[in-house]
Amino acid sequence: MTHRERVVAALSHKEPDMVPIDFASTRDSSIVVEGYERLKRHFGIQAENVLTSRMMQVVDVDERMLKTLDIDTRGVFPATPPDVILGENRYRDQWGVERVKPPGSFYYDQLSFPLAGEITVSSIVGYPWPDPHGPIRTRGLKERIKHIRDETDCAAVLNLPSGFVHTSQYLRGFEDWFLDFARDRRLLATLFDAVLDVNLATCKELLGEVGGEVDVLLASDDLGLQSGLMISPEAYRDLIKPRHKRYFQLMHDMSLAKVLFHTCGSVVDILDDLVEIGVDVLHPVQVSAAGMDPARLKKGWGEKLALWGAIDTQRILPYGSIDDVRAEVERRIDELGKGGGYVLAAVHNVQPDVPTKNLLTMYRHAREYRPSYAA
């Protein structure tokens, strides 16, 4: 199979010739700058780092590395309005949120929550929301996809704006955001709709440009914690699910590509809801979170929900031996690969404490290993 055929087959619940692997085709499956610098030195590559998320400090991995590691996917990363640089390691993004990278930190911390405190519906309506239109949003997309089609045989993954949960938390502040569920859901609903309107309009621009030319659409909104959902299933179904349905429906209306939904943590309690409203593929399958045992997920939802990720980044990749990493790769392929429905990748972005040898072992062994079901 070609790399693209392998991914498409797996996401269509057909068993490919081997389990497809992903590295850095999404802003949530890449590598943090410090680890990437070590990886570049290993491969003898000198190239400028191109960030796909300033906040998370993750990169668009060099094509030469992806080819050497035989990666099946390639990312398509739309441009956004430029951040306003406020000083050394400090910026303001298109939403008006300011962040700073403290000395010695790997990431940017949030400094301001523009809609925190005592606000009204009018405060939300009158907020200076980003312009979802404008040529910068679609600049270079067709050229990037042409490059993927002409120079590789890989699956193209279009990274779409997140829904509204992330951004509403950044704007409202986490404490007020959670309190609003108890004291003023009308206010929170207004905020959700305002953010979603911007992101849906942006998605329309992007999908109108290249929605028919890509294989996978990345959507995202974190809903889980290590121990369970960050809100109750009832609260999810009341306030978030109907809006997520609009978000996913737009993607299905404008593209035949599979919808890959990134949501961290334990989300087992709403997997049926996610399938119902249009999620085709779940990422990152945080195996260390409560209830997220991959074998259980495959048994309960494997016929209707593909899984993407599942290689543990909390314990195995940073602290395990090479043998531990090999065993993790074999375990996940054995659990998830039969009958298709699995793309192998790290659980979320590879962090700076992951040894290069472990990262390389993960990808190389994924190509070497032949599970018993494939015999």
XYZ file of C-alpha atoms in Angstrom:
375
model
C 0.000 0.000 0.000
C 0.998 3.622 -0.384
C 1.230 5.632 2.812
C -2.042 7.373 1.985
C -3.841 4.116 1.183
C -2.630 2.682 4.483
C -4.063 5.581 6.500
C -7.348 5.698 4.589
C -7.827 1.951 4.968
C -7.138 2.010 8.712
C -9.525 4.923 9.296
C -12.165 3.093 7.256
C -11.837 0.044 9.559
C -10.081 -2.049 6.967
C -6.878 -3.819 7.903
C -3.928 -2.295 6.002
C -0.660 -4.017 5.124
C 0.796 -2.594 8.340
C -0.316 -0.186 11.032
C 0.113 3.417 9.803
C 2.199 5.805 11.887
C 1.915 9.539 12.482
C 4.482 12.092 13.546
C 3.733 15.824 13.549
C 0.867 15.898 11.075
C -1.117 17.693 13.787
C -0.273 20.379 16.311
C -1.027 17.755 19.003
C 1.176 14.920 17.721
C 4.461 16.743 17.158
C 7.541 17.375 19.294
C 8.621 20.244 21.557
C 11.502 22.391 20.316
C 14.157 21.129 22.749
C 13.584 17.505 21.766
C 13.441 18.467 18.115
C 16.858 20.111 18.333
C 18.318 16.809 19.541
C 16.535 14.993 16.742
C 17.971 17.378 14.146
C 21.473 16.784 15.500
C 20.945 13.037 15.295
C 19.980 13.270 11.614
C 22.594 15.927 10.820
C 19.908 18.333 9.635
C 20.337 22.082 9.826
C 17.035 23.871 9.381
C 15.086 26.676 10.960
C 12.377 25.618 13.394
C 8.877 26.329 12.076
C 6.395 26.411 14.952
C 2.886 25.050 14.545
C 1.987 26.295 18.040
C 3.882 29.097 19.752
C 2.135 28.359 23.056
C 3.048 24.650 23.105
C 6.390 25.222 21.331
C 5.888 22.402 18.847
C 7.209 22.257 15.318
C 6.474 21.291 11.733
C 8.962 18.415 11.454
C 11.423 18.484 8.558
C 10.371 16.430 5.540
C 13.726 14.622 5.457
C 13.100 13.197 8.928
C 9.579 12.132 8.047
C 10.799 10.263 4.981
C 13.622 8.576 6.890
C 11.196 7.414 9.595
C 8.684 6.292 6.928
C 5.843 8.379 8.375
C 2.465 7.916 6.668
C 0.989 11.377 7.309
C 1.739 14.982 6.423
C 0.302 18.061 8.112
C -1.389 21.053 6.530
C -1.199 24.043 8.880
C -3.269 27.134 8.009
C -1.834 30.516 8.858
C -3.420 32.704 11.537
C -3.250 36.454 12.100
C 0.234 37.209 13.462
C 0.779 37.432 17.187
C 1.622 40.824 18.639
C 5.098 40.633 20.174
C 5.095 42.481 23.491
C 8.686 41.870 24.515
C 11.162 39.056 24.939
C 9.221 35.777 25.145
C 5.895 37.593 25.521
C 3.053 37.962 23.015
C -0.662 38.580 22.504
C -2.616 36.242 20.210
C -5.554 36.950 17.888
C -8.026 36.424 20.775
C -6.411 39.098 22.937
C -4.803 36.577 25.301
C -1.297 37.413 26.518
C 1.321 34.778 27.306
C 4.897 34.738 28.535
C 7.628 32.096 28.533
C 9.332 32.251 31.935
C 13.106 31.687 32.171
C 13.850 27.984 32.135
C 10.341 27.023 30.989
C 9.581 24.947 27.905
C 6.197 26.590 27.266
C 4.237 29.835 27.406
C 2.085 30.581 30.457
C -1.056 32.675 30.265
C -0.889 36.183 31.750
C -4.302 37.634 31.001
C -7.900 36.378 30.898
C -9.673 39.183 29.032
C -13.223 38.194 30.002
C -12.598 37.127 33.599
C -14.510 38.501 36.564
C -17.897 40.230 36.606
C -19.086 40.448 33.013
C -22.412 40.511 31.199
C -23.723 39.225 27.901
C -23.014 42.702 26.528
C -19.351 42.297 27.519
C -19.185 39.222 25.300
C -21.128 40.711 22.397
C -18.942 43.816 22.403
C -15.622 41.992 22.622
C -13.198 42.573 19.690
C -13.484 39.125 18.115
C -10.972 37.964 15.476
C -11.845 38.326 11.810
C -12.401 34.789 10.478
C -12.007 35.933 6.886
C -9.118 37.500 5.051
C -6.565 35.964 2.694
C -4.078 34.978 5.404
C -6.371 32.152 6.521
C -6.064 30.209 3.261
C -2.663 31.437 2.098
C -0.448 28.613 0.833
C -2.891 25.772 1.504
C -3.308 24.613 -2.076
C 0.443 24.813 -2.614
C 1.083 22.701 0.491
C -1.372 20.027 -0.597
C 0.069 20.021 -4.113
C 3.496 19.402 -2.583
C 2.152 16.488 -0.515
C 0.504 14.952 -3.591
C 3.411 15.550 -5.978
C 6.362 14.812 -3.679
C 4.940 12.137 -1.355
C 2.250 9.464 -1.361
C 1.148 10.363 2.181
C -2.203 11.225 3.744
C -2.854 14.969 4.103
C -4.143 16.144 7.504
C -5.745 19.594 7.614
C -5.464 21.252 11.034
C -8.688 23.178 11.708
C -9.321 25.690 14.520
C -10.365 24.183 17.836
C -14.055 24.321 18.700
C -14.742 26.637 21.626
C -13.858 24.952 24.933
C -10.138 25.790 24.907
C -10.560 29.351 23.792
C -13.485 30.135 26.090
C -11.380 28.969 29.038
C -8.499 31.194 27.970
C -10.843 34.177 27.685
C -13.006 33.646 30.761
C -10.351 32.228 33.069
C -10.553 28.669 34.341
C -12.075 29.450 37.736
C -14.876 31.612 36.322
C -15.422 29.129 33.481
C -16.143 26.278 35.896
C -18.205 28.456 38.227
C -20.370 29.574 35.316
C -21.596 26.007 34.873
C -23.152 26.297 38.312
C -24.205 29.939 38.441
C -24.803 31.262 34.922
C -25.011 28.812 32.037
C -26.692 31.454 29.880
C -23.590 33.624 30.086
C -21.346 30.671 29.301
C -23.540 29.652 26.374
C -23.213 33.155 24.942
C -19.439 32.929 25.225
C -19.397 29.477 23.628
C -21.472 30.710 20.695
C -19.318 33.789 20.161
C -16.122 31.726 19.989
C -17.723 28.984 17.910
C -19.085 31.490 15.391
C -15.543 32.731 14.711
C -14.108 29.244 14.423
C -16.938 27.903 12.265
C -16.530 30.823 9.879
C -12.785 30.129 9.752
C -13.446 26.439 9.105
C -15.747 27.386 6.227
C -12.972 29.433 4.660
C -10.469 26.591 4.986
C -12.792 23.807 3.894
C -14.064 25.874 1.002
C -10.483 26.182 -0.185
C -9.164 22.631 0.288
C -11.793 20.500 2.043
C -12.147 18.254 -0.977
C -8.398 17.669 -1.286
C -7.419 16.320 2.140
C -7.808 12.951 3.841
C -8.187 13.859 7.511
C -9.535 16.890 9.373
C -8.132 17.642 12.822
C -10.670 19.085 15.264
C -9.866 19.651 18.933
C -11.222 20.600 22.353
C -9.898 19.097 25.585
C -12.676 17.611 27.715
C -10.906 15.169 30.024
C -8.698 15.119 33.085
C -6.540 12.272 34.341
C -9.387 10.932 36.473
C -12.451 11.676 34.336
C -14.312 14.382 32.449
C -13.578 17.960 33.503
C -17.343 18.484 33.756
C -20.205 16.048 34.293
C -21.593 14.100 31.336
C -24.878 15.949 31.948
C -23.177 19.313 31.649
C -21.418 18.170 28.485
C -24.679 17.036 26.907
C -26.529 20.174 27.938
C -24.104 22.887 26.910
C -21.245 21.517 24.815
C -22.557 18.572 22.795
C -25.096 20.549 20.714
C -22.364 22.991 19.712
C -19.873 20.237 18.992
C -22.507 18.703 16.744
C -22.567 21.918 14.678
C -18.759 21.906 14.591
C -18.455 18.326 13.308
C -21.468 18.594 10.993
C -19.852 21.465 9.129
C -16.803 19.303 8.469
C -18.876 16.419 7.157
C -20.974 18.788 5.039
C -17.919 20.312 3.364
C -15.527 17.364 3.099
C -15.435 13.590 2.733
C -12.328 13.466 4.945
C -12.390 11.638 8.264
C -12.889 13.815 11.364
C -10.060 13.275 13.861
C -11.011 14.709 17.264
C -8.265 15.547 19.734
C -9.427 15.538 23.338
C -7.059 14.737 26.190
C -7.669 12.744 29.340
C -10.470 10.386 30.301
C -13.412 10.777 27.928
C -14.795 7.240 28.003
C -18.078 8.478 29.523
C -18.982 10.420 26.374
C -17.567 8.244 23.594
C -21.060 7.266 22.474
C -21.958 10.965 22.314
C -18.899 11.772 20.216
C -19.641 8.974 17.762
C -23.275 10.089 17.557
C -22.356 13.653 16.566
C -19.793 12.800 13.921
C -16.370 11.929 15.359
C -14.658 9.296 13.203
C -11.302 9.061 14.980
C -10.259 9.686 18.608
C -6.887 11.204 19.509
C -4.675 10.895 21.570
C -6.074 7.844 23.451
C -4.474 8.845 26.754
C -3.812 5.330 28.011
C -2.754 6.451 31.504
C -6.098 8.176 32.184
C -8.974 6.496 34.004
C -11.068 4.172 31.851
C -8.930 4.653 28.742
C -7.590 1.114 28.489
C -7.031 0.615 24.744
C -8.238 -2.980 24.672
C -11.489 -1.886 26.316
C -11.922 0.960 23.838
C -11.258 -1.335 20.879
C -13.772 -3.896 22.138
C -16.484 -1.364 22.955
C -16.127 1.168 20.166
C -13.689 -0.272 17.621
C -16.272 -0.890 14.931
C -17.389 2.739 14.813
C -14.487 4.763 16.204
C -10.892 4.603 14.983
C -8.090 5.306 17.462
C -4.983 7.446 16.865
C -2.090 7.631 19.345
C -1.899 5.345 22.433
C 1.900 5.155 22.890
C 2.305 6.318 26.488
C 4.128 9.638 26.887
C 3.762 9.950 30.656
C 5.820 6.922 31.643
C 7.084 4.718 28.831
C 8.565 7.180 26.350
C 10.350 9.440 28.853
C 11.375 6.893 31.495
C 11.243 3.461 29.885
C 14.099 1.463 28.411
C 14.356 0.642 24.727
C 12.876 -2.766 25.533
C 9.979 -1.032 27.326
C 9.292 1.092 24.253
C 9.365 -1.946 21.965
C 6.969 -3.778 24.270
C 4.621 -0.769 24.318
C 4.579 -0.614 20.524
C 3.855 -4.343 20.258
C 1.122 -4.182 22.913
C -0.727 -1.339 21.203
C -0.504 -2.876 17.739
C -1.724 -6.224 19.094
C -4.611 -4.547 20.949
C -5.689 -2.033 18.333
C -4.432 -2.988 14.892
C -6.500 -6.051 13.986
C -9.200 -5.213 11.469
C -7.883 -1.682 10.996
C -8.987 1.336 12.980
C -5.598 2.319 14.428
C -2.907 4.895 13.639
C 0.140 4.620 15.885
C 1.546 7.774 17.464
C 2.650 9.142 20.806
C -0.018 10.270 23.255
C 0.124 14.002 22.515
C 3.316 15.925 21.689
C 6.697 14.381 22.467
C 8.098 16.257 25.446
C 11.687 17.422 26.043
C 12.361 14.631 28.562
C 11.885 11.872 25.965
C 15.284 10.440 24.929
C 15.908 10.513 21.203
C 16.688 6.783 21.249
C 13.235 6.041 22.650
C 11.484 8.177 20.052
C 13.403 6.529 17.211
C 12.762 3.073 18.666
C 9.015 3.749 18.717
C 8.837 4.548 15.015
C 11.364 2.004 13.806
C 9.877 -0.869 15.780
C 6.389 0.039 14.584
C 7.659 -0.671 11.075
C 9.562 -3.828 12.026
C 6.956 -5.541 14.154
C 4.600 -8.036 12.552
C 1.723 -9.018 14.854
C 0.444 -12.574 14.960
C -2.918 -11.538 13.485
C -1.146 -10.431 10.293
C 0.568 -13.788 9.745
